[in-house]
Coordinates of C-alpha atoms in Angstrom, one line a residue:
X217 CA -6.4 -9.4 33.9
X218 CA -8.9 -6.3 34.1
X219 CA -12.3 -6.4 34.1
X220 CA -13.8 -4.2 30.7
X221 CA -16.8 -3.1 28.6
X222 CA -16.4 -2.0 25.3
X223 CA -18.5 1.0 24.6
X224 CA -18.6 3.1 20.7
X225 CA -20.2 6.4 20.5
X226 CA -20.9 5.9 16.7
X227 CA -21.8 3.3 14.4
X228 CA -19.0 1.4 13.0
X229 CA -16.8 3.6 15.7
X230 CA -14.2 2.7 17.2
X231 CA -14.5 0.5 20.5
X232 CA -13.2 1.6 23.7
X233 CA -12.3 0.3 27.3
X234 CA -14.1 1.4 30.4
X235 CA -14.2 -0.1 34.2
X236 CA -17.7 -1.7 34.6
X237 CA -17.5 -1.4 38.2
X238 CA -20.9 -2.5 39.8
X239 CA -22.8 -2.5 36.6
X240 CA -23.5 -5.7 34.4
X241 CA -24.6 -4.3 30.6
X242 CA -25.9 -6.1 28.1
X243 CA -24.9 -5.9 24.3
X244 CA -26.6 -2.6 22.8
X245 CA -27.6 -1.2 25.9
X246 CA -26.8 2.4 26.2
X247 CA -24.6 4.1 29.4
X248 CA -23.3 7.6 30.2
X249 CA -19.5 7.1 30.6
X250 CA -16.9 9.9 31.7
X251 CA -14.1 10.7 28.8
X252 CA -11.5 13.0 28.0
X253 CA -13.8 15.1 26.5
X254 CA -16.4 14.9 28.9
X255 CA -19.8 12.9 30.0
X256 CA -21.0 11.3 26.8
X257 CA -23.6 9.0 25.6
X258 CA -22.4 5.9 24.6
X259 CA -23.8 2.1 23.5
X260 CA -22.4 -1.0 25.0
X261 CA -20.3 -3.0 22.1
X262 CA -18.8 -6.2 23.9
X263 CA -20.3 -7.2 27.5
X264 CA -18.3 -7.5 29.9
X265 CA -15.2 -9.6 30.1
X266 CA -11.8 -9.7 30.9
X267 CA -8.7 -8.7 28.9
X268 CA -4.6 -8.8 29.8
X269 CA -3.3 -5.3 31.1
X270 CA -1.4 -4.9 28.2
X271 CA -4.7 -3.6 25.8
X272 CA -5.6 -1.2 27.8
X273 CA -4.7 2.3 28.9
X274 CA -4.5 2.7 32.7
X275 CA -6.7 4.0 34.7
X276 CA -9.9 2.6 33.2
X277 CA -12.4 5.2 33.2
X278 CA -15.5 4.6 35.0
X279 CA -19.3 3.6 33.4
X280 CA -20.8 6.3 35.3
X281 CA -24.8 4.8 35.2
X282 CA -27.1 2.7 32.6
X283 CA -28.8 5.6 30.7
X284 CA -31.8 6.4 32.0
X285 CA -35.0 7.7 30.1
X286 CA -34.1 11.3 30.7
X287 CA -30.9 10.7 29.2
X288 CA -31.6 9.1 26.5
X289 CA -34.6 11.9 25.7
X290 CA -31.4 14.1 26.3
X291 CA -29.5 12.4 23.8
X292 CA -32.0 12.8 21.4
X293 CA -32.2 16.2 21.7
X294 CA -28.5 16.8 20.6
X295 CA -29.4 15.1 17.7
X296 CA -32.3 17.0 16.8
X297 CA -30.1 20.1 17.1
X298 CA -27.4 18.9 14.9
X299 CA -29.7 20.6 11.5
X300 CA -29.9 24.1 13.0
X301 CA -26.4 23.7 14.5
X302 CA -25.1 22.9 10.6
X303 CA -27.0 25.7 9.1
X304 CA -25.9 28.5 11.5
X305 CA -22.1 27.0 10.8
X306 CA -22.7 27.1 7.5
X307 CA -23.9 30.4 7.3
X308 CA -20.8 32.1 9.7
X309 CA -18.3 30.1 7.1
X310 CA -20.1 31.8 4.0
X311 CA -19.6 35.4 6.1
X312 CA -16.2 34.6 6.7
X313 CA -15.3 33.3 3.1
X314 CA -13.5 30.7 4.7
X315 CA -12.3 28.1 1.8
X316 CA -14.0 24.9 4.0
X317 CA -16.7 22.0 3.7
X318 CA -18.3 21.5 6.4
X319 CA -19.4 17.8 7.1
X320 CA -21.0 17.1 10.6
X321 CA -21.0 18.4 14.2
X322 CA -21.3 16.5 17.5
X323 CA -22.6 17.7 20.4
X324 CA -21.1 16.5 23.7
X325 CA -23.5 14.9 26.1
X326 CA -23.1 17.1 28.6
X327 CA -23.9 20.5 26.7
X328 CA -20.0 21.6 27.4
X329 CA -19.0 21.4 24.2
X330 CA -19.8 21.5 20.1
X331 CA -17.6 20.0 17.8
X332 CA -17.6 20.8 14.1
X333 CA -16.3 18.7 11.8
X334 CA -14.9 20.1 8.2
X335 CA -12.6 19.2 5.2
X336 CA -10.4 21.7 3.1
X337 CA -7.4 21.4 0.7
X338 CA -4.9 22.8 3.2
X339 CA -5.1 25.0 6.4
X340 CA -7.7 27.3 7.6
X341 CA -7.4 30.2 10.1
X342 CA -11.1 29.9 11.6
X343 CA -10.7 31.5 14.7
X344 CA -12.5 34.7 14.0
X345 CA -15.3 31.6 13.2
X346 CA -15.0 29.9 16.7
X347 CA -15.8 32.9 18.6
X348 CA -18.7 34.2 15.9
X349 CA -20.0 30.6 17.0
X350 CA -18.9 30.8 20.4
X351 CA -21.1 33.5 21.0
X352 CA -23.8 32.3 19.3
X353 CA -23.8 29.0 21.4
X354 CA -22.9 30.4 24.5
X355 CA -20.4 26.7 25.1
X356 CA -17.0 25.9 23.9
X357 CA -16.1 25.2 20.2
X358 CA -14.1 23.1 18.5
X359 CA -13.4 22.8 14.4
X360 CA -11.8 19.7 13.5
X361 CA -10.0 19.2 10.5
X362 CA -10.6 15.1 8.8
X363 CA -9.9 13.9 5.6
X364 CA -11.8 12.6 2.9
X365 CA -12.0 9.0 4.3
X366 CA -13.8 10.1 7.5
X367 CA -15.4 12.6 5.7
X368 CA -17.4 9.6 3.5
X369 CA -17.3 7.6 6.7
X370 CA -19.7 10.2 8.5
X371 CA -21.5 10.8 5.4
X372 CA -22.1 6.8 4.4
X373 CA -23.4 5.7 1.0
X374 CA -23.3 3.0 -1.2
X375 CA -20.3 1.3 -2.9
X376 CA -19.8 0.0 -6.6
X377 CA -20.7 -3.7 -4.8
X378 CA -24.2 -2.4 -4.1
X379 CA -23.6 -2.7 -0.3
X380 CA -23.7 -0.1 2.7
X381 CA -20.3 1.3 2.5
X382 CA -17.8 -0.9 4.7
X383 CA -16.6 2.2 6.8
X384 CA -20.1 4.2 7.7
X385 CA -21.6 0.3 8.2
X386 CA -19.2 -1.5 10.3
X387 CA -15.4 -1.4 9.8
X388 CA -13.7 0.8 12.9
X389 CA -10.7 1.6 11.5
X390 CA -9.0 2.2 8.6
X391 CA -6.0 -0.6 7.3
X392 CA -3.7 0.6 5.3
X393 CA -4.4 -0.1 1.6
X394 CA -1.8 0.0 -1.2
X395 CA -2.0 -0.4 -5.1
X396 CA 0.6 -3.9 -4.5
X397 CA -2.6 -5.3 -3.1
X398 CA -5.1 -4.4 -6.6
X399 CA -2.0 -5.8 -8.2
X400 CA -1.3 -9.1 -6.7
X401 CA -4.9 -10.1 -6.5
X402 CA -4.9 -9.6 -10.6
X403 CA -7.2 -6.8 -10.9
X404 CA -7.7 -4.3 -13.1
X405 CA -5.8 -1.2 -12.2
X406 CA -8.7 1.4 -13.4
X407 CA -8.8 4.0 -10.9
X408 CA -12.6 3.5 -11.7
X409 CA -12.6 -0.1 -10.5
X410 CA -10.6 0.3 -7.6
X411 CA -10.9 3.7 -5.9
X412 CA -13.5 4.1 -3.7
X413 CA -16.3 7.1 -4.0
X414 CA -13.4 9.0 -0.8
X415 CA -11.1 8.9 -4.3
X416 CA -8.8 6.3 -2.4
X417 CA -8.2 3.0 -2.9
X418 CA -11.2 0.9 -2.2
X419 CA -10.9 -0.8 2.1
X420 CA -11.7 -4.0 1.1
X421 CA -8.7 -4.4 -1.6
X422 CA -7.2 -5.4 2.0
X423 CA -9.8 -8.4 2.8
X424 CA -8.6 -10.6 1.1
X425 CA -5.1 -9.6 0.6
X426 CA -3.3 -12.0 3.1
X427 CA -5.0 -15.2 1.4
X428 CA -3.4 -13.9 -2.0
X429 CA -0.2 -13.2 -0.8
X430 CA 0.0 -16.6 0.4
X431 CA -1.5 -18.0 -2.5
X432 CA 1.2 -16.1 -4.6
X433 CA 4.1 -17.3 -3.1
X434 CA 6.6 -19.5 -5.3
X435 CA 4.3 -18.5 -8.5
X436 CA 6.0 -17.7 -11.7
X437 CA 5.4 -14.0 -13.8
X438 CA 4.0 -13.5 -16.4
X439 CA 6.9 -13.8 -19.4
X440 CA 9.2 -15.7 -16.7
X441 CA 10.9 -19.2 -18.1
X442 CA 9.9 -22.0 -15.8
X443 CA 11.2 -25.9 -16.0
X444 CA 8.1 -28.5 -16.2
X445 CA 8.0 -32.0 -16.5
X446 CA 7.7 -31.2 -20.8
X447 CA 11.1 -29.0 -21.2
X448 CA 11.7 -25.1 -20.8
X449 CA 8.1 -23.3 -21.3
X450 CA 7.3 -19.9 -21.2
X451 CA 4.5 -18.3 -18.6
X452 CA 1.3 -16.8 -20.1
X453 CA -1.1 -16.6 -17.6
X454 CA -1.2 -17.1 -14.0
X455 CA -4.6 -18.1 -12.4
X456 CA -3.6 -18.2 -8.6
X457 CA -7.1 -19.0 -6.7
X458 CA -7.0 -22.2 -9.4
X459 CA -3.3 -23.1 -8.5
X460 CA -3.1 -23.0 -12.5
X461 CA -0.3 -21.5 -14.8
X462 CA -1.2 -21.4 -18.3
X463 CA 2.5 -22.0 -20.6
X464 CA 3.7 -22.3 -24.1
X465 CA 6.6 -24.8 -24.3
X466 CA 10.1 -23.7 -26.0
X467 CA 10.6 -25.8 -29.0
X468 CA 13.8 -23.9 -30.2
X469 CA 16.1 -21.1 -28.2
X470 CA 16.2 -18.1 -29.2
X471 CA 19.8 -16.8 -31.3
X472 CA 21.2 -14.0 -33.0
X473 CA 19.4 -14.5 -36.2
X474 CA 16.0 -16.1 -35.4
X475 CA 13.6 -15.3 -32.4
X476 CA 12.4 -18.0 -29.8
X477 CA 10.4 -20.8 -31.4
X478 CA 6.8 -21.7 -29.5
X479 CA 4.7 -24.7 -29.3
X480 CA 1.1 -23.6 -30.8
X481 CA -0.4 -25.5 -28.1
X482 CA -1.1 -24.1 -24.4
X483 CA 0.5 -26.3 -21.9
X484 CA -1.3 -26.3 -17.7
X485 CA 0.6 -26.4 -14.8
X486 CA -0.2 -26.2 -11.1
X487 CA 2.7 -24.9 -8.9
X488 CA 4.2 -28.0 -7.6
X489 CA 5.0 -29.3 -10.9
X490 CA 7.2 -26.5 -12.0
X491 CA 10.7 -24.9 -11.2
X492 CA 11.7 -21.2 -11.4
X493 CA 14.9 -21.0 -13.5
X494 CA 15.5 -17.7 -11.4
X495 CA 15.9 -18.7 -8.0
X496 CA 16.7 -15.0 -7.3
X497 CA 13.8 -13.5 -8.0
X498 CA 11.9 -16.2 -6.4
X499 CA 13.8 -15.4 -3.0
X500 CA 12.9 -11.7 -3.6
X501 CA 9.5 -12.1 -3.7
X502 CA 9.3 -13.9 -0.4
X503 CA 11.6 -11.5 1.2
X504 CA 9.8 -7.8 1.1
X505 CA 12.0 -5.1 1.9
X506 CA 10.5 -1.8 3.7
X507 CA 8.8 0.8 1.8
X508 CA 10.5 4.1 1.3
X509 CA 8.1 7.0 2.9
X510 CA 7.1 7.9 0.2
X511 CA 5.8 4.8 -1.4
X512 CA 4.0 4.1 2.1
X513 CA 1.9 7.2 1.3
X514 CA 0.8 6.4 -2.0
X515 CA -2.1 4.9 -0.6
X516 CA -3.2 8.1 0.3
X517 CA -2.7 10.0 -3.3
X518 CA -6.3 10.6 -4.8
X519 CA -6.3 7.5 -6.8
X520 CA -9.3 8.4 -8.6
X521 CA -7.4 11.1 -10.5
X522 CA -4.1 8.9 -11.7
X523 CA -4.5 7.4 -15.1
X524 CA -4.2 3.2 -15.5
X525 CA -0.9 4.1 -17.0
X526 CA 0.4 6.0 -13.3
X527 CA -1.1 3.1 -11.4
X528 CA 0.8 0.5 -13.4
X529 CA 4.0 2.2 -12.7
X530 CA 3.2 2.8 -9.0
X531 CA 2.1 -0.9 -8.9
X532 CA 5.7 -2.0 -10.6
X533 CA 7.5 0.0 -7.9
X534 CA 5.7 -1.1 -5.1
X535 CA 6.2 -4.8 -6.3
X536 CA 9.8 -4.0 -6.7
X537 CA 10.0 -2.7 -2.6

């Protein structure tokens, strides 16, 4: 077992290992650490404790001091320079007629370093812009290419639920998040409804997702002929939260000269008290097979721009993997 901290650098960021040595921190309390990119400013995220070798990446790097008042006055200072620093950026991309947004800079602790952080729709050749900046900031520069999930991460803002958006308020990393999910939880699958303001499918499709899957196991489709205690019946509905499946009962087959005859009346069945006819497709559905590649990137296609129709179809292939 080694003894860690976890320290972030952000909010909602991502929480990483470092060797407490002498030093006892409490939750929230802020520490100048040594990284890979340098001395930073960083805020303790879980005290102290002990974890197996196995989580972590050896050697530990060291929590150099508790931050002191001059370094968090330092810190501060970076911040206050992140405006000008976005404006003069800003301005040396417009010179340049570089095709790029620019969406935040971070300025290492230790004044080595300025990071800018940017989108764009495919590559950009800025390094006539790193050494207009370098010049200007007399340190080293770095542009870093994100995508529009970090992007709205960094930028925060409020979600169709009303809340502080998941990913700028507290979630560290991104799960992956597939249309299967919209799809087995029974939701409407209006790129409105279900893409987030990114473009991409909304995080917290995945919440809940493992509950439904469970819940969904052994449950009849919509359409599907089932056996119940009544005779042969015909699914309509499927309310899995409820453990309810709403049916129609089949008073007469259908032949060659006159279509399948239905009760009038809706029949209610919870799962335990019916039987799949096809014990195939049952087994299927508890079985999932691995998705091609390029399925496992569809979570990634700007869902925001694909018509209910496209996300049907996507949905049926995905359910069909």
């Amino acid at each position: 077992m080694a003894k860690v901290a976890g320290v972030h650098f952000k909010q909602a960021g991502r929480v990483y290992y470092f060797d407490p040595g002498e030093f006892d921190p409490k939750l929230g309390q802020n520490v100048i650490v040594e990284t890979a990119r340098g001395i930073e400013f960083g805020s303790i995220a879980a005290e102290v404790h002990e974890v197996a070798e196995s989580e972590i990446v050896a050697p530990l790097k060291p929590i150099i001091r508790l931050a002191t008042e001059e370094d968090e006055a330092k810190h501060r200072a970076n911040e206050e320079k992140k405006a000008k620093a976005l404006d003069i950026c800003q301005e040396k991309i417009e010179k340049h007629g570089l095709d790029m947004k620019l969406v935040d800079v971070e300025y290492i602790f230790d004044g080595t370093k300025v990071i800018f952080y940017f989108t764009s729709d495919g590559r950009v050749d800025f390094r006539e812009l790193v050494k207009d900046l370098a010049s200007v900031f007399r340190m080293k520069i770095e542009l870093r290419q994100i995508g529009v999930r970090d992007e709205t991460k960094m930028m925060g803002g409020i979600g169709c639920c009303g809340r502080e958006l998941c990913c700028h308020a507290w979630l560290p990393d991104f799960e992956p998040v597939s249309i299967k999910m919209a799809k087995v939880q029974n939701l409407s699958l209006n790129p409105i409804k279900i893409s987030g303001i990114c473009g991409r499918l909304m995080c917290c499709l995945q919440y809940e997702n493992d509950v439904y899957v469970d819940l969904r196991k052994g449950m009849p489709d919509v359409g599907e002929h089932i056996t119940t205690r009544d005779g042969e019946a015909i699914v309509f509905d499927v309310n899995i939260l409820e453990d309810r499946i709403k049916t129609r009962l089949v008073l007469e087959e259908k032949s060659e000269d006159k279509p399948e005859k239905l009760s009038s009346e809706y029949y209610f069945y919870s799962k335990s008290e019916i039987e799949r006819r096809d014990r195939k497709k049952a087994h299927q559905e508890q079985s999932s097979k691995k998705k091609g590649k390029k399925r496992a990137q569809a979570s990634d296609e700007n869902i925001a721009l694909m018509s209910e129709e496209e996300l049907n179809e996507l949905a049926e292939e995905e359910q069909n993997n």
